mmCIF file of C-alpha atoms in Angstrom:
data_model
loop_
_atom_site.group_PDB
_atom_site.id
_atom_site.type_symbol
_atom_site.label_atom_id
_atom_site.label_comp_id
_atom_site.label_asym_id
_atom_site.label_seq_id
_atom_site.Cartn_x
_atom_site.Cartn_y
_atom_site.Cartn_z
ATOM 1 C CA UNK A 1 0.038 0.036 0.182
ATOM 2 C CA UNK A 2 2.713 2.291 0.908
ATOM 3 C CA UNK A 3 4.394 1.540 -2.490
ATOM 4 C CA UNK A 4 1.354 2.232 -4.337
ATOM 5 C CA UNK A 5 0.943 5.509 -2.487
ATOM 6 C CA UNK A 6 4.521 6.409 -3.331
ATOM 7 C CA UNK A 7 4.034 5.652 -7.037
ATOM 8 C CA UNK A 8 0.952 7.493 -7.162
ATOM 9 C CA UNK A 9 2.674 10.611 -5.706
ATOM 10 C CA UNK A 10 5.846 10.383 -8.200
ATOM 11 C CA UNK A 11 3.318 10.028 -11.158
ATOM 12 C CA UNK A 12 1.343 13.049 -10.179
ATOM 13 C CA UNK A 13 4.588 15.131 -9.490
ATOM 14 C CA UNK A 14 5.968 14.009 -13.008
ATOM 15 C CA UNK A 15 2.631 15.160 -14.495
ATOM 16 C CA UNK A 16 2.754 18.477 -13.021
ATOM 17 C CA UNK A 17 6.361 19.095 -14.264
ATOM 18 C CA UNK A 18 5.263 18.080 -17.906
ATOM 19 C CA UNK A 19 2.184 20.565 -17.734
ATOM 20 C CA UNK A 20 4.361 23.275 -16.521
ATOM 21 C CA UNK A 21 6.828 22.633 -19.384
ATOM 22 C CA UNK A 22 4.006 22.642 -21.714
ATOM 23 C CA UNK A 23 2.658 26.056 -20.543
ATOM 24 C CA UNK A 24 6.027 27.607 -20.532
ATOM 25 C CA UNK A 25 6.697 26.397 -24.238
ATOM 26 C CA UNK A 26 3.126 27.635 -25.208
ATOM 27 C CA UNK A 27 3.548 30.994 -23.682
ATOM 28 C CA UNK A 28 7.233 31.389 -25.294
ATOM 29 C CA UNK A 29 5.608 30.683 -28.716
ATOM 30 C CA UNK A 30 3.012 33.243 -28.172
ATOM 31 C CA UNK A 31 5.191 35.754 -27.090
ATOM 32 C CA UNK A 32 7.613 35.306 -29.938
ATOM 33 C CA UNK A 33 4.533 35.285 -32.204
ATOM 34 C CA UNK A 34 3.438 38.537 -30.849
ATOM 35 C CA UNK A 35 6.691 40.162 -31.162
ATOM 36 C CA UNK A 36 7.081 38.998 -34.683
ATOM 37 C CA UNK A 37 3.779 40.295 -35.733
ATOM 38 C CA UNK A 38 4.451 43.651 -34.166
ATOM 39 C CA UNK A 39 7.683 43.939 -36.003
ATOM 40 C CA UNK A 40 6.077 42.983 -39.305
ATOM 41 C CA UNK A 41 3.238 45.526 -38.733
ATOM 42 C CA UNK A 42 5.645 48.077 -37.720
ATOM 43 C CA UNK A 43 7.706 47.462 -40.714
ATOM 44 C CA UNK A 44 4.653 47.625 -42.993
ATOM 45 C CA UNK A 45 3.474 50.775 -41.526
ATOM 46 C CA UNK A 46 6.736 52.264 -42.110
ATOM 47 C CA UNK A 47 6.648 51.413 -45.576
ATOM 48 C CA UNK A 48 3.175 52.661 -46.152
ATOM 49 C CA UNK A 49 4.102 55.902 -44.123
ATOM 50 C CA UNK A 50 7.256 56.198 -46.350
ATOM 51 C CA UNK A 51 5.341 55.936 -49.520
ATOM 52 C CA UNK A 52 2.867 58.275 -48.643
ATOM 53 C CA UNK A 53 5.642 61.030 -47.943
ATOM 54 C CA UNK A 54 7.024 60.320 -51.272
ATOM 55 C CA UNK A 55 3.803 60.667 -53.121
ATOM 56 C CA UNK A 56 3.312 63.901 -51.256
ATOM 57 C CA UNK A 57 6.376 65.613 -52.173
ATOM 58 C CA UNK A 58 5.826 68.579 -54.458
ATOM 59 C CA UNK A 59 7.265 68.475 -57.888
ATOM 60 C CA UNK A 60 10.661 70.294 -58.647
ATOM 61 C CA UNK A 61 11.924 71.269 -62.160
ATOM 62 C CA UNK A 62 13.379 74.074 -64.330
ATOM 63 C CA UNK A 63 11.095 76.171 -66.472
ATOM 64 C CA UNK A 64 11.546 78.706 -69.355
ATOM 65 C CA UNK A 65 8.959 81.458 -69.835
ATOM 66 C CA UNK A 66 8.522 83.838 -72.873
ATOM 67 C CA UNK A 67 6.598 87.112 -71.891
ATOM 68 C CA UNK A 68 4.831 89.594 -74.207
ATOM 69 C CA UNK A 69 3.843 92.457 -72.243
ATOM 70 C CA UNK A 70 2.215 95.599 -73.390
ATOM 71 C CA UNK A 71 2.281 98.930 -71.377
ATOM 72 C CA UNK A 72 -1.072 100.332 -71.146
ATOM 73 C CA UNK A 73 -0.823 103.881 -69.409
ATOM 74 C CA UNK A 74 2.002 105.369 -71.829
ATOM 75 C CA UNK A 75 1.521 107.283 -74.900
ATOM 76 C CA UNK A 76 2.354 105.934 -78.466
ATOM 77 C CA UNK A 77 1.417 102.983 -80.273
ATOM 78 C CA UNK A 78 1.841 99.248 -79.610
ATOM 79 C CA UNK A 79 5.306 99.248 -80.978
ATOM 80 C CA UNK A 80 6.247 101.732 -78.232
ATOM 81 C CA UNK A 81 4.768 99.997 -75.482
ATOM 82 C CA UNK A 82 5.905 96.375 -76.192
ATOM 83 C CA UNK A 83 8.157 94.967 -73.518
ATOM 84 C CA UNK A 84 9.286 91.485 -74.163
ATOM 85 C CA UNK A 85 11.051 89.323 -71.712
ATOM 86 C CA UNK A 86 12.307 85.960 -71.027
ATOM 87 C CA UNK A 87 12.447 84.170 -67.728
ATOM 88 C CA UNK A 88 14.510 81.208 -66.402
ATOM 89 C CA UNK A 89 13.937 79.439 -63.181
ATOM 90 C CA UNK A 90 13.003 76.615 -61.018
ATOM 91 C CA UNK A 91 9.788 75.372 -59.578
ATOM 92 C CA UNK A 92 9.545 74.139 -55.826
ATOM 93 C CA UNK A 93 5.973 73.061 -55.587
ATOM 94 C CA UNK A 94 3.818 76.267 -55.503
ATOM 95 C CA UNK A 95 6.949 78.431 -55.365
ATOM 96 C CA UNK A 96 8.903 79.469 -58.411
ATOM 97 C CA UNK A 97 12.345 81.592 -58.166
ATOM 98 C CA UNK A 98 13.277 83.135 -61.735
ATOM 99 C CA UNK A 99 15.757 85.285 -63.138
ATOM 100 C CA UNK A 100 14.316 87.487 -66.068
ATOM 101 C CA UNK A 101 15.770 89.749 -68.619
ATOM 102 C CA UNK A 102 14.028 92.013 -71.264
ATOM 103 C CA UNK A 103 13.485 95.332 -72.611
ATOM 104 C CA UNK A 104 11.494 97.960 -71.035
ATOM 105 C CA UNK A 105 10.371 99.463 -74.338
ATOM 106 C CA UNK A 106 11.676 97.636 -77.435
ATOM 107 C CA UNK A 107 11.333 100.415 -80.061
ATOM 108 C CA UNK A 108 11.419 104.072 -78.480
ATOM 109 C CA UNK A 109 14.686 105.905 -78.047
ATOM 110 C CA UNK A 110 16.498 107.452 -74.998
ATOM 111 C CA UNK A 111 18.068 106.706 -71.659
ATOM 112 C CA UNK A 112 15.132 104.922 -70.175
ATOM 113 C CA UNK A 113 14.983 102.460 -73.303
ATOM 114 C CA UNK A 114 17.365 99.936 -72.103
ATOM 115 C CA UNK A 115 17.747 96.144 -71.133
ATOM 116 C CA UNK A 116 16.902 95.035 -67.795
ATOM 117 C CA UNK A 117 17.542 92.006 -65.486
ATOM 118 C CA UNK A 118 15.302 91.047 -62.572
ATOM 119 C CA UNK A 119 14.887 88.716 -59.977
ATOM 120 C CA UNK A 120 11.347 87.174 -59.872
ATOM 121 C CA UNK A 121 9.858 84.913 -56.944
ATOM 122 C CA UNK A 122 6.329 83.886 -57.739
ATOM 123 C CA UNK A 123 3.987 82.120 -55.393
ATOM 124 C CA UNK A 124 0.930 80.024 -56.457
ATOM 125 C CA UNK A 125 -2.041 81.511 -54.251
ATOM 126 C CA UNK A 126 -4.761 79.512 -55.859
ATOM 127 C CA UNK A 127 -5.223 76.596 -57.890
ATOM 128 C CA UNK A 128 -8.204 74.627 -59.124
ATOM 129 C CA UNK A 129 -7.450 71.581 -61.242
ATOM 130 C CA UNK A 130 -5.416 72.990 -64.585
ATOM 131 C CA UNK A 131 -6.074 76.664 -63.332
ATOM 132 C CA UNK A 132 -3.811 78.665 -60.796
ATOM 133 C CA UNK A 133 -3.444 82.157 -59.857
ATOM 134 C CA UNK A 134 0.363 83.397 -59.211
ATOM 135 C CA UNK A 135 1.643 86.350 -57.360
ATOM 136 C CA UNK A 136 4.953 87.956 -58.388
ATOM 137 C CA UNK A 137 7.294 90.488 -56.567
ATOM 138 C CA UNK A 138 10.104 91.398 -58.384
ATOM 139 C CA UNK A 139 13.099 93.454 -58.210
ATOM 140 C CA UNK A 140 15.908 94.432 -60.699
ATOM 141 C CA UNK A 141 17.998 96.852 -62.455
ATOM 142 C CA UNK A 142 17.754 98.830 -65.975
ATOM 143 C CA UNK A 143 21.146 99.327 -67.600
ATOM 144 C CA UNK A 144 22.110 102.734 -68.693
ATOM 145 C CA UNK A 145 18.889 104.327 -67.617
ATOM 146 C CA UNK A 146 18.157 107.427 -65.609
ATOM 147 C CA UNK A 147 15.765 105.719 -63.477
ATOM 148 C CA UNK A 148 17.753 102.338 -63.066
ATOM 149 C CA UNK A 149 16.113 100.844 -59.923
ATOM 150 C CA UNK A 150 13.075 98.706 -60.947
ATOM 151 C CA UNK A 151 10.665 96.928 -58.987
ATOM 152 C CA UNK A 152 7.347 94.885 -60.050
ATOM 153 C CA UNK A 153 4.192 93.475 -58.519
ATOM 154 C CA UNK A 154 2.036 91.339 -60.771
ATOM 155 C CA UNK A 155 -0.487 88.463 -60.727
ATOM 156 C CA UNK A 156 -1.365 85.895 -63.629
ATOM 157 C CA UNK A 157 -3.939 83.433 -64.170
ATOM 158 C CA UNK A 158 -2.139 80.283 -65.465
ATOM 159 C CA UNK A 159 -3.842 77.435 -67.375
ATOM 160 C CA UNK A 160 -1.794 74.128 -67.616
ATOM 161 C CA UNK A 161 -2.322 72.808 -71.140
ATOM 162 C CA UNK A 162 -0.149 69.798 -70.400
ATOM 163 C CA UNK A 163 2.515 69.017 -67.554
ATOM 164 C CA UNK A 164 5.057 70.588 -69.817
ATOM 165 C CA UNK A 165 3.301 73.649 -71.297
ATOM 166 C CA UNK A 166 1.315 76.426 -69.593
ATOM 167 C CA UNK A 167 -0.018 79.555 -70.705
ATOM 168 C CA UNK A 168 -0.857 82.839 -68.761
ATOM 169 C CA UNK A 169 -2.405 86.078 -68.860
ATOM 170 C CA UNK A 170 -0.613 88.713 -66.693
ATOM 171 C CA UNK A 171 -1.202 92.133 -65.288
ATOM 172 C CA UNK A 172 1.024 94.305 -63.201
ATOM 173 C CA UNK A 173 2.752 97.372 -62.420
ATOM 174 C CA UNK A 174 6.390 98.394 -62.810
ATOM 175 C CA UNK A 175 8.094 101.139 -60.832
ATOM 176 C CA UNK A 176 11.315 102.989 -61.844
ATOM 177 C CA UNK A 177 13.390 105.070 -59.673
ATOM 178 C CA UNK A 178 16.355 107.370 -60.353
ATOM 179 C CA UNK A 179 18.411 109.898 -58.389
ATOM 180 C CA UNK A 180 16.025 112.906 -59.512
ATOM 181 C CA UNK A 181 12.861 111.360 -60.939
ATOM 182 C CA UNK A 182 10.658 108.307 -60.972
ATOM 183 C CA UNK A 183 7.753 106.865 -62.868
ATOM 184 C CA UNK A 184 5.247 103.843 -62.842
ATOM 185 C CA UNK A 185 3.855 101.817 -65.741
ATOM 186 C CA UNK A 186 1.088 99.325 -65.715
ATOM 187 C CA UNK A 187 0.957 96.585 -68.014
ATOM 188 C CA UNK A 188 -0.844 93.581 -69.529
ATOM 189 C CA UNK A 189 0.568 90.697 -71.306
ATOM 190 C CA UNK A 190 0.479 87.045 -72.227
ATOM 191 C CA UNK A 191 3.193 84.410 -71.540
ATOM 192 C CA UNK A 192 3.928 80.631 -72.447
ATOM 193 C CA UNK A 193 5.874 78.472 -70.247
ATOM 194 C CA UNK A 194 7.815 75.287 -70.950
ATOM 195 C CA UNK A 195 8.536 72.951 -67.744
ATOM 196 C CA UNK A 196 11.491 70.811 -68.314
ATOM 197 C CA UNK A 197 9.875 67.587 -67.239
ATOM 198 C CA UNK A 198 10.917 64.170 -68.539
ATOM 199 C CA UNK A 199 7.971 62.044 -69.829
ATOM 200 C CA UNK A 200 8.081 59.172 -67.191
ATOM 201 C CA UNK A 201 9.947 61.002 -64.273
ATOM 202 C CA UNK A 202 8.580 61.165 -60.855
ATOM 203 C CA UNK A 203 8.305 65.016 -60.856
ATOM 204 C CA UNK A 204 6.163 64.480 -64.148
ATOM 205 C CA UNK A 205 3.915 62.165 -62.379
ATOM 206 C CA UNK A 206 3.572 64.626 -59.442
ATOM 207 C CA UNK A 207 3.031 67.700 -61.733
ATOM 208 C CA UNK A 208 0.266 65.451 -63.454
ATOM 209 C CA UNK A 209 -1.342 64.547 -60.125
ATOM 210 C CA UNK A 210 -1.467 68.235 -58.972
ATOM 211 C CA UNK A 211 -3.250 69.514 -61.945
ATOM 212 C CA UNK A 212 -5.984 66.886 -62.264
ATOM 213 C CA UNK A 213 -6.484 66.268 -58.510
ATOM 214 C CA UNK A 214 -9.382 68.720 -58.515
ATOM 215 C CA UNK A 215 -10.839 67.928 -61.879
#
């Protein structure tokens, strides 16, 4: 009887050890599985967040604009008011930084008829699909002119024909200041812009997404 009792105690003790080992093994696997899932999920979330951030980056590219402005508050015909210009710059999303050169009045004569160079930052203040409105604040210098200091404020209504070609109607004011005199001139004009975007580039896809997102 004593031997049977001892055997039962030993069997019970052995069963307890086996059960404890099984529980420990199960818990270990659960912990490892949970950690693995968390790591996988974190990695997956990181990838998604990274991709989303890339997609939200604004396009950056160089551009070239040809401007054909006509002063509207000066005397003379169109040939005496015509003021062409060329601008080259770079776009950073809704912000453009450009350097323009042109002629204040291409056909008249005198010291105030000269070439100029101008720094022209422009910001896109409104956009809806292919249309946008820009605001420009420029500053430059008119060479060999009595009123050499030139400042400009203008706004434009732009239409993106494609991702690489845009048309705009512009309106603005130029202020010319010299040592003994100053004057201002209002103009209206038309411009065409070419964006240097490769057909299958990331910036081209971002530009396309920007102009068709609200259509």
